[in-house]
Amino acid sequence: KISTMSCAGKVVAPLLRRAQRLAIVPKRFASGSTIVNPSEADLYAGGLLTGFRKAYCGPLPPSYHVDQALMQLPPTKVTTLANGMRVATETTPGESVAVGVFIKSGSRYETDESNGSAHFLEHMFFKGSKNRSQGQLEKKVEQMGCRLNAYTSREQTVYYANVLKKDVGESLGILSDMLLHSTFDPSAIEREKRTILQEMEEVEKVEEEVVFDNLHYTAYQTSPLGRTILGTEDNIKNMTRDLIVNYIQANYVAPRMVVVAAGPVEHEEIVAMVDKFFAATPTTPTGPCVVDLQPAYFTGSDIRVRDDEMALAHIATAFETVDLTHADSPATMVMQAMLGSFDAQYPSAIHSSSNMISVLAGDNPRGFPLVQSAMTFNTQYSDTGLFGVYYTAEMDNVMEAQWAVMREFQRLAHNASDESVEMAKMQLKSTIVGQLDSSLSQVCEDIGRQMLNYGRRLSLAEMFARIDAVDAPTVRRVATQLFNDKCLAVSAKGNTSGLPDYNWLRRHTWSIRY
């Protein structure tokens, strides 16, 4: 008996000591809360670390230093007009300027009956206004050498232009004319219906688009986020001028709009122009299309479109993740970099720092790639998000590829190492800098997106500090909260006969570990 008790003590004592250590380890982030954004005074005048002590439970190490080059980058200046519209600018050298109007409006702000209105409206703004016909608009844009475009997402709609600095005022005038004075001629609406229906047919041929639309549909079955951006075929066929005007009245209001300019611009001049051109923007939502933003409810489920005639299976596996402004959002960005991406055209991926990518690329018992391509995605919204892996593979390799993907989620939760986290942080920071350096459009996009989501622009110094605050214990904690024994959503199309059923997938979201 004494011998048995002694052996039991030797086994239990280390476990108790480990539990005590885990209980007193301070958490680096405030779990389950949104970021309390430190002010500019906290970050720069009072010291960067002071601001972070207010934002997170644990401060950065005392030895942490901010790269002085980051402190010398041009600031983003913001002014709020009397009608509630915000104007943000960043002054950089050069001869061209990127300007954009960012609107907190998208398919999430539609009803089942009006689904597709946001995207349809994006098309109609280019069809002429009270001051310019479609031909005059196109001719003017061509004369300026302007690149005018737009896109619609689930939570945002953006209209932007790239012009020479001497044409900034003219481009803002065109954007305001489009958004405030478009005529929405019924004949133009009928023509655009055919265009959008053709676009829907083309999108149906893009497997990745179909898989991700289905992923949202199954993950958010009872929520507006589950709707497609293009809308349904019946909705497009039944679109009317009244539906379009009602959507504008409900969503295109000044407090939900941000005008951004990046390039060789003067902030005060841009503010004066925007105040002049957008003075008539409504300030209050009106009309029958006003909707309250409904919370998104994630549902563990799967949707499979099996077609054995297709050569490949296209599969997306996702877990619900945190929203954009959550304190753990930087950790999810680091985890995305840790998992990485792969394309069969680049065989060197077999030596990737990501264990998942190296296995999928050929570092496995078979000795050849299991997938044609793989991509880690981290799609975040205002109150939820989807984190997962999308890959394409031949039917015979699907089972093994899915096993590798599911195992990697568990690896993040239990085995994320200091070395892999530090390497991912460097890759992430390099990617951010590379995107911002690639074009002014990226800078403009970054400013507008952050203004809508955070209410301010996060400086590169602050963004890097948030990334540097992530360490291996943080990754393991966040991965455990998101992936360990959690329901998942799966979307698949193609030759999916080799994909395990949902019960198998759900069982592989946890591990028995000693």
Coordinates of C-alpha atoms in Angstrom, one line a residue:
K1 CA 0.0 0.0 0.0
I2 CA 2.8 2.4 0.9
S3 CA 4.5 1.6 -2.4
T4 CA 1.3 2.3 -4.3
M5 CA 0.6 5.6 -2.6
S6 CA 4.2 6.7 -3.1
C7 CA 4.0 6.0 -6.9
A8 CA 0.7 7.8 -7.1
G9 CA 2.2 10.8 -5.3
K10 CA 5.1 10.9 -7.8
V11 CA 2.6 11.0 -10.7
V12 CA 0.1 13.4 -9.2
A13 CA 2.6 15.9 -7.7
P14 CA 4.0 17.1 -11.0
L15 CA 0.5 17.5 -12.4
L16 CA -0.6 19.6 -9.4
R17 CA 2.6 21.8 -9.7
R18 CA 1.8 22.3 -13.4
A19 CA -1.8 23.2 -12.7
Q20 CA -0.6 25.8 -10.1
R21 CA 1.8 27.3 -12.6
L22 CA -0.9 27.5 -15.2
A23 CA -3.2 29.1 -12.8
I24 CA -0.9 32.0 -12.0
V25 CA 0.4 32.6 -15.6
P26 CA -0.9 36.1 -16.5
K27 CA -2.9 36.3 -19.7
R28 CA -1.5 38.7 -22.2
F29 CA -4.9 39.7 -23.6
A30 CA -8.2 40.5 -22.0
S31 CA -10.2 37.5 -23.2
G32 CA -13.7 38.0 -24.4
S33 CA -13.5 41.8 -24.5
T34 CA -13.0 44.4 -27.2
I35 CA -9.9 46.5 -27.5
V36 CA -9.8 49.7 -25.5
N37 CA -7.9 51.7 -28.1
P38 CA -5.1 53.8 -26.5
S39 CA -5.1 57.4 -27.5
E40 CA -2.3 59.0 -29.6
A41 CA -1.2 60.8 -26.5
D42 CA -0.8 57.5 -24.6
L43 CA 1.1 56.0 -27.5
Y44 CA 3.5 58.7 -28.3
A45 CA 3.6 61.4 -25.7
G46 CA 3.1 59.2 -22.6
G47 CA 5.0 56.2 -24.1
L48 CA 3.9 53.3 -26.2
L49 CA 4.0 50.8 -23.3
T50 CA 1.7 53.0 -21.2
G51 CA -1.0 52.7 -23.9
F52 CA -0.6 49.0 -24.1
R53 CA -1.0 48.5 -20.3
K54 CA -4.4 50.2 -20.8
A55 CA -5.3 48.0 -23.7
Y56 CA -4.2 44.5 -22.5
C57 CA -3.9 42.7 -19.2
G58 CA -0.1 42.1 -19.7
P59 CA 2.4 44.8 -20.9
L60 CA 5.0 44.3 -23.5
P61 CA 8.5 43.4 -22.0
P62 CA 10.3 46.4 -20.5
S63 CA 13.1 45.8 -23.1
Y64 CA 10.7 46.4 -26.0
H65 CA 11.7 49.3 -28.2
V66 CA 9.8 50.8 -31.1
D67 CA 11.7 51.2 -34.4
Q68 CA 12.3 54.9 -34.8
A69 CA 11.7 54.6 -38.5
L70 CA 8.0 53.7 -37.8
M71 CA 7.7 56.8 -35.6
Q72 CA 8.7 59.0 -38.6
L73 CA 6.0 57.7 -41.0
P74 CA 3.4 60.3 -42.1
P75 CA 0.4 60.5 -39.7
T76 CA -3.2 60.0 -40.8
K77 CA -5.2 63.2 -40.2
V78 CA -8.9 62.9 -39.5
T79 CA -11.7 65.6 -39.5
T80 CA -15.4 65.1 -38.8
L81 CA -17.7 67.4 -40.7
A82 CA -20.8 69.0 -39.4
N83 CA -23.0 66.3 -41.0
G84 CA -21.0 63.5 -39.3
M85 CA -19.0 62.4 -42.4
R86 CA -15.3 61.8 -41.7
V87 CA -12.4 62.9 -43.8
A88 CA -9.0 61.1 -43.5
T89 CA -5.8 61.9 -45.4
E90 CA -2.2 60.7 -45.4
T91 CA 0.3 62.9 -47.2
T92 CA 3.1 61.1 -49.1
P93 CA 5.4 62.3 -51.9
G94 CA 4.6 61.6 -55.6
E95 CA 2.4 62.8 -58.4
S96 CA -0.7 60.6 -58.1
V97 CA -3.4 60.4 -55.5
A98 CA -5.8 57.6 -54.4
V99 CA -9.2 58.9 -53.2
G100 CA -12.1 56.7 -52.0
V101 CA -15.5 56.8 -50.4
F102 CA -15.9 54.0 -47.8
I103 CA -19.5 53.2 -46.7
K104 CA -20.6 50.9 -43.9
S105 CA -23.0 49.2 -46.1
G106 CA -23.2 45.8 -47.8
S107 CA -25.2 42.6 -48.1
R108 CA -25.4 42.3 -44.4
Y109 CA -27.6 45.4 -44.3
E110 CA -30.2 43.9 -46.7
T111 CA -33.3 41.9 -46.1
D112 CA -34.2 38.6 -47.8
E113 CA -36.3 40.6 -50.3
S114 CA -33.7 43.2 -51.0
N115 CA -30.7 40.9 -51.1
G116 CA -28.5 42.0 -54.0
S117 CA -29.4 45.7 -53.8
A118 CA -26.0 46.8 -52.5
H119 CA -24.2 45.2 -55.4
F120 CA -26.8 46.3 -58.0
L121 CA -26.5 49.8 -56.7
E122 CA -22.7 49.7 -57.2
H123 CA -23.3 49.1 -60.9
M124 CA -26.0 51.8 -61.3
F125 CA -23.9 54.6 -59.9
F126 CA -21.8 54.5 -63.1
K127 CA -24.9 54.9 -65.4
G128 CA -25.2 58.7 -65.3
S129 CA -26.5 61.4 -63.0
K130 CA -28.5 64.6 -63.2
N131 CA -25.3 66.5 -64.2
R132 CA -23.6 63.9 -66.4
S133 CA -24.9 61.2 -68.8
Q134 CA -23.1 57.9 -68.7
G135 CA -21.2 58.9 -71.9
Q136 CA -20.1 62.2 -70.4
L137 CA -19.0 60.5 -67.2
E138 CA -16.9 57.9 -69.1
K139 CA -15.4 60.5 -71.4
K140 CA -14.4 62.8 -68.5
V141 CA -12.8 59.9 -66.6
E142 CA -10.9 58.9 -69.8
Q143 CA -9.7 62.5 -70.3
M144 CA -8.3 62.6 -66.7
G145 CA -6.6 59.3 -67.1
C146 CA -8.5 58.2 -64.0
R147 CA -9.0 54.7 -62.8
L148 CA -12.5 54.6 -61.4
N149 CA -13.9 51.5 -59.7
A150 CA -15.9 50.1 -56.9
Y151 CA -16.6 46.9 -54.9
T152 CA -19.1 45.6 -52.5
S153 CA -18.5 43.2 -49.6
R154 CA -20.8 41.9 -46.8
E155 CA -20.2 44.9 -44.5
Q156 CA -18.6 47.6 -46.7
T157 CA -19.1 49.3 -50.1
V158 CA -16.2 51.3 -51.6
Y159 CA -15.9 53.7 -54.5
Y160 CA -12.4 54.8 -55.4
A161 CA -10.3 56.6 -58.0
N162 CA -6.6 56.9 -58.9
V163 CA -5.8 60.3 -60.4
L164 CA -3.1 62.9 -60.9
K165 CA -2.8 65.3 -58.0
K166 CA -4.1 68.2 -60.1
D167 CA -7.4 66.3 -60.7
V168 CA -8.2 65.4 -57.0
G169 CA -11.0 68.0 -56.9
E170 CA -12.5 66.8 -60.1
S171 CA -12.5 63.2 -59.0
L172 CA -14.2 64.1 -55.7
G173 CA -16.8 66.0 -57.6
I174 CA -17.4 62.9 -59.8
L175 CA -17.7 60.6 -56.8
S176 CA -20.1 63.0 -55.1
D177 CA -22.2 63.4 -58.3
M178 CA -22.4 59.6 -58.6
L179 CA -23.4 59.0 -55.0
L180 CA -25.8 61.9 -54.6
H181 CA -27.3 62.7 -58.0
S182 CA -27.6 59.4 -60.0
T183 CA -30.8 59.1 -61.9
F184 CA -31.3 55.3 -62.0
D185 CA -33.1 55.3 -65.3
P186 CA -35.5 52.4 -65.6
S187 CA -34.1 51.4 -69.0
A188 CA -30.6 51.3 -67.5
I189 CA -31.8 49.2 -64.7
E190 CA -33.3 46.6 -67.1
R191 CA -30.0 46.5 -69.1
E192 CA -28.0 46.1 -65.9
K193 CA -30.2 43.1 -64.8
R194 CA -28.9 41.2 -67.8
T195 CA -25.3 42.2 -67.0
I196 CA -25.5 41.0 -63.4
L197 CA -27.3 37.8 -64.3
Q198 CA -24.4 37.1 -66.7
E199 CA -21.9 38.0 -63.9
M200 CA -23.7 35.5 -61.6
E201 CA -23.3 32.8 -64.3
E202 CA -19.5 33.5 -64.5
V203 CA -19.2 33.5 -60.7
E204 CA -20.8 30.0 -60.6
K205 CA -18.0 28.8 -62.7
V206 CA -15.3 29.9 -60.2
E207 CA -15.2 27.1 -57.7
E208 CA -13.5 29.1 -54.9
E209 CA -16.3 31.7 -55.0
V210 CA -18.9 29.1 -54.8
V211 CA -17.2 27.3 -51.9
F212 CA -16.9 30.4 -49.8
D213 CA -20.4 31.6 -50.6
N214 CA -21.6 28.2 -49.4
L215 CA -19.4 28.3 -46.4
H216 CA -21.0 31.6 -45.3
Y217 CA -24.4 30.1 -46.1
T218 CA -23.9 27.1 -43.9
A219 CA -22.0 28.8 -41.1
Y220 CA -24.5 31.7 -40.7
Q221 CA -27.7 29.9 -41.6
T222 CA -30.0 32.2 -39.7
S223 CA -28.0 35.4 -40.0
P224 CA -27.7 38.1 -42.8
L225 CA -24.0 37.2 -43.2
G226 CA -25.1 34.0 -44.8
R227 CA -26.5 35.8 -47.8
T228 CA -24.6 36.2 -51.0
I229 CA -23.3 39.6 -52.1
L230 CA -24.7 39.2 -55.6
G231 CA -28.2 38.3 -54.4
T232 CA -30.6 35.7 -55.7
E233 CA -31.6 35.4 -59.4
D234 CA -35.3 36.2 -58.5
N235 CA -34.3 39.3 -56.6
I236 CA -32.2 40.6 -59.5
K237 CA -35.0 40.0 -62.0
N238 CA -37.4 41.8 -59.7
M239 CA -35.1 44.8 -58.9
T240 CA -36.8 48.2 -59.3
R241 CA -35.9 51.8 -59.0
D242 CA -37.8 52.1 -55.8
L243 CA -35.9 49.3 -54.1
I244 CA -32.6 50.9 -55.1
V245 CA -33.6 54.4 -53.8
N246 CA -34.9 52.8 -50.6
Y247 CA -31.6 51.1 -50.0
I248 CA -29.7 54.4 -50.5
Q249 CA -32.0 56.3 -48.1
A250 CA -31.5 53.6 -45.5
N251 CA -27.7 53.2 -45.7
Y252 CA -25.9 56.0 -47.6
V253 CA -25.9 58.5 -44.7
A254 CA -23.0 60.8 -43.7
P255 CA -22.1 59.3 -40.3
R256 CA -21.5 55.9 -42.0
M257 CA -19.3 57.3 -44.7
V258 CA -15.5 58.1 -44.7
V259 CA -13.7 60.0 -47.5
V260 CA -10.1 59.1 -47.8
A261 CA -7.2 60.6 -49.8
A262 CA -3.6 59.3 -49.9
G263 CA -0.8 61.0 -51.8
P264 CA 0.6 64.5 -52.2
V265 CA -2.5 66.2 -50.6
E266 CA -3.1 68.9 -48.0
H267 CA -5.6 67.8 -45.4
E268 CA -7.3 71.2 -45.1
E269 CA -7.8 71.4 -48.8
I270 CA -9.4 67.9 -49.0
V271 CA -11.6 68.7 -46.1
A272 CA -12.9 71.9 -47.8
M273 CA -13.6 70.0 -51.0
V274 CA -15.4 67.2 -49.3
D275 CA -17.4 69.7 -47.3
K276 CA -18.4 71.4 -50.5
F277 CA -19.2 68.3 -52.7
F278 CA -20.9 66.1 -50.0
A279 CA -22.8 68.8 -48.1
A280 CA -26.1 67.4 -49.3
T281 CA -25.5 63.9 -47.9
P282 CA -28.4 62.8 -45.6
T283 CA -27.6 62.4 -42.0
T284 CA -30.3 60.0 -40.9
P285 CA -31.5 56.7 -42.3
T286 CA -35.0 56.8 -43.7
G287 CA -37.4 54.6 -45.7
P288 CA -38.7 51.0 -45.5
C289 CA -35.2 49.4 -46.0
V290 CA -33.8 50.5 -42.7
V291 CA -32.7 47.4 -40.8
D292 CA -31.2 46.8 -37.4
L293 CA -27.9 45.0 -37.6
Q294 CA -28.7 41.5 -36.5
P295 CA -26.1 39.5 -34.6
A296 CA -24.4 36.6 -36.4
Y297 CA -25.0 33.2 -35.1
F298 CA -22.4 30.5 -36.1
T299 CA -23.8 27.0 -36.8
G300 CA -21.6 24.0 -36.9
S301 CA -22.6 22.3 -40.2
D302 CA -21.4 21.3 -43.6
I303 CA -22.6 21.7 -47.2
R304 CA -21.4 19.4 -50.0
V305 CA -22.0 19.8 -53.7
R306 CA -20.8 16.5 -55.1
D307 CA -19.8 16.2 -58.7
D308 CA -17.7 13.2 -59.5
E309 CA -17.1 14.5 -63.0
M310 CA -14.9 17.2 -61.6
A311 CA -11.2 16.4 -61.5
L312 CA -10.6 18.1 -58.1
A313 CA -12.3 18.5 -54.8
H314 CA -12.5 22.1 -53.4
I315 CA -12.8 22.1 -49.6
A316 CA -13.0 24.8 -47.0
T317 CA -12.9 24.0 -43.3
A318 CA -13.6 26.9 -40.9
F319 CA -14.1 27.6 -37.2
E320 CA -15.7 30.7 -35.8
T321 CA -13.1 33.3 -34.8
V322 CA -13.0 36.7 -33.0
D323 CA -14.2 39.9 -34.5
L324 CA -11.9 42.6 -36.0
T325 CA -11.6 44.7 -32.9
H326 CA -11.2 41.9 -30.4
A327 CA -8.1 41.8 -28.2
D328 CA -7.1 38.4 -29.7
S329 CA -7.4 39.5 -33.3
P330 CA -3.6 40.0 -33.7
A331 CA -3.1 36.5 -32.4
T332 CA -5.4 35.1 -35.2
M333 CA -3.3 37.1 -37.7
V334 CA -0.2 35.4 -36.4
M335 CA -1.8 32.0 -36.6
Q336 CA -2.8 32.6 -40.2
A337 CA 0.8 33.3 -41.0
M338 CA 1.9 30.2 -39.1
L339 CA -0.3 28.0 -41.2
G340 CA 0.6 29.7 -44.5
S341 CA -0.3 28.9 -48.0
F342 CA 0.9 26.7 -50.9
D343 CA 0.7 26.3 -54.6
A344 CA 2.0 23.3 -56.5
Q345 CA 3.8 25.6 -58.9
Y346 CA 6.3 26.3 -56.1
P347 CA 7.8 23.0 -55.0
S348 CA 10.1 24.6 -52.5
A349 CA 7.1 24.8 -50.1
I350 CA 8.1 21.3 -49.0
H351 CA 10.7 23.1 -46.8
S352 CA 8.1 25.6 -45.5
S353 CA 8.3 26.7 -41.8
S354 CA 4.6 25.7 -41.6
N355 CA 4.3 22.0 -40.8
M356 CA 0.9 21.8 -42.5
I357 CA 2.2 23.3 -45.7
S358 CA 5.3 21.1 -45.8
V359 CA 3.1 18.0 -45.4
L360 CA 0.7 19.1 -48.0
A361 CA 3.5 20.0 -50.4
G362 CA 5.2 16.6 -50.2
D363 CA 6.9 16.0 -46.8
N364 CA 4.7 13.0 -46.1
P365 CA 5.0 9.2 -46.4
R366 CA 3.7 9.3 -50.0
G367 CA 6.5 11.7 -51.0
F368 CA 4.4 13.8 -53.3
P369 CA 2.0 16.8 -52.9
L370 CA -1.4 16.0 -51.4
V371 CA -3.0 19.1 -52.8
Q372 CA -2.9 21.4 -55.8
S373 CA -3.1 24.5 -53.6
A374 CA -3.9 25.5 -50.0
M375 CA -4.7 28.8 -48.4
T376 CA -5.3 29.8 -44.8
F377 CA -8.0 32.4 -44.5
N378 CA -8.9 34.7 -41.6
T379 CA -12.1 36.5 -42.6
Q380 CA -13.2 38.9 -39.8
Y381 CA -16.4 41.0 -39.4
S382 CA -17.7 43.4 -36.9
D383 CA -18.9 40.7 -34.4
T384 CA -17.6 37.4 -35.7
G385 CA -15.3 35.8 -38.3
L386 CA -14.2 32.6 -40.0
F387 CA -10.7 31.1 -39.6
G388 CA -9.8 28.1 -41.6
V389 CA -8.1 26.4 -44.5
Y390 CA -9.2 26.1 -48.2
Y391 CA -7.5 23.6 -50.4
T392 CA -8.0 21.8 -53.7
A393 CA -7.0 18.1 -54.1
E394 CA -7.6 15.0 -56.1
M395 CA -10.2 12.6 -54.7
D396 CA -7.6 10.0 -53.6
N397 CA -5.7 12.5 -51.5
V398 CA -8.7 14.3 -49.8
M399 CA -8.7 12.0 -46.7
E400 CA -5.0 12.5 -46.0
A401 CA -5.1 16.2 -46.7
Q402 CA -8.0 16.7 -44.4
W403 CA -6.3 14.8 -41.7
A404 CA -3.2 17.1 -42.0
V405 CA -5.4 20.2 -41.8
M406 CA -7.3 19.0 -38.7
R407 CA -4.1 17.9 -37.0
E408 CA -2.6 21.4 -37.6
F409 CA -5.4 23.1 -35.7
Q410 CA -4.6 20.8 -32.7
R411 CA -0.9 21.5 -33.1
L412 CA -1.6 25.3 -32.8
A413 CA -3.5 24.6 -29.6
H414 CA -1.0 22.3 -28.0
N415 CA 2.4 22.6 -29.6
A416 CA 2.9 26.2 -31.0
S417 CA 6.6 26.9 -30.3
D418 CA 8.4 30.2 -29.7
E419 CA 10.4 29.8 -32.9
S420 CA 7.4 29.2 -35.1
V421 CA 5.5 32.2 -33.6
E422 CA 8.5 34.6 -34.0
M423 CA 9.0 33.5 -37.6
A424 CA 5.3 34.0 -38.3
K425 CA 5.3 37.5 -36.7
M426 CA 8.2 38.5 -39.0
Q427 CA 6.4 37.2 -42.0
L428 CA 3.2 39.0 -41.0
K429 CA 4.9 42.3 -40.5
S430 CA 6.7 41.9 -43.8
T431 CA 3.4 41.2 -45.6
I432 CA 1.8 44.3 -44.1
V433 CA 4.6 46.6 -45.1
G434 CA 4.8 45.1 -48.6
Q435 CA 1.1 45.7 -49.1
L436 CA 1.2 49.3 -48.0
D437 CA 4.3 49.9 -50.1
S438 CA 2.8 48.3 -53.2
S439 CA 0.4 51.2 -54.1
L440 CA -1.4 54.2 -52.8
S441 CA -4.7 52.3 -53.4
Q442 CA -3.6 49.9 -50.6
V443 CA -2.9 52.8 -48.3
C444 CA -6.3 54.3 -49.1
E445 CA -8.0 50.9 -48.5
D446 CA -6.2 50.4 -45.2
I447 CA -7.2 53.9 -43.9
G448 CA -10.8 53.5 -45.0
R449 CA -11.2 50.0 -43.6
Q450 CA -9.7 50.9 -40.2
M451 CA -11.8 54.1 -40.0
L452 CA -15.0 52.1 -40.4
N453 CA -14.0 49.3 -38.1
Y454 CA -11.9 51.0 -35.4
G455 CA -13.0 54.6 -35.7
R456 CA -9.4 55.7 -36.2
R457 CA -6.3 54.7 -38.1
L458 CA -3.9 52.4 -36.3
S459 CA -0.3 53.5 -36.9
L460 CA 2.2 51.0 -38.1
A461 CA 4.1 51.4 -34.8
E462 CA 1.0 50.4 -32.9
M463 CA 0.1 47.5 -35.3
F464 CA 3.6 46.1 -34.9
A465 CA 3.5 46.4 -31.2
R466 CA 0.2 44.5 -31.1
I467 CA 1.8 41.8 -33.2
D468 CA 4.9 41.7 -31.0
A469 CA 2.8 41.3 -27.9
V470 CA 1.7 37.8 -29.2
D471 CA 3.8 35.0 -27.9
A472 CA 3.6 31.2 -28.0
P473 CA 1.4 30.9 -24.8
T474 CA -1.0 33.4 -26.3
V475 CA -1.2 31.5 -29.6
R476 CA -1.9 28.2 -27.7
R477 CA -4.5 29.9 -25.5
V478 CA -6.4 31.5 -28.4
A479 CA -6.1 28.4 -30.6
T480 CA -7.5 26.3 -27.7
Q481 CA -10.4 28.7 -27.3
L482 CA -11.2 28.8 -31.0
F483 CA -10.4 25.2 -32.2
N484 CA -10.3 22.7 -29.4
D485 CA -13.5 20.7 -29.2
K486 CA -15.4 23.4 -31.1
C487 CA -18.0 23.0 -33.9
L488 CA -16.8 23.7 -37.4
A489 CA -18.3 24.6 -40.7
V490 CA -17.3 22.8 -43.9
S491 CA -18.0 23.7 -47.6
A492 CA -17.0 21.3 -50.4
K493 CA -17.6 21.0 -54.1
G494 CA -16.4 18.6 -56.7
N495 CA -15.3 15.0 -56.3
T496 CA -15.8 14.9 -52.5
S497 CA -16.4 11.2 -52.0
G498 CA -13.1 11.0 -50.1
L499 CA -14.1 13.7 -47.6
P500 CA -15.0 12.2 -44.2
D501 CA -18.4 12.8 -42.8
Y502 CA -19.1 15.6 -40.3
N503 CA -19.0 13.4 -37.2
W504 CA -15.5 12.3 -38.1
L505 CA -14.5 16.0 -38.6
R506 CA -16.0 17.0 -35.3
R507 CA -14.3 14.2 -33.4
H508 CA -10.9 15.4 -34.7
T509 CA -11.3 18.9 -33.1
W510 CA -9.9 17.5 -29.9
S511 CA -7.1 15.3 -28.7
I512 CA -6.6 13.2 -25.6
R513 CA -3.2 14.4 -24.2
Y514 CA -1.3 13.5 -21.1

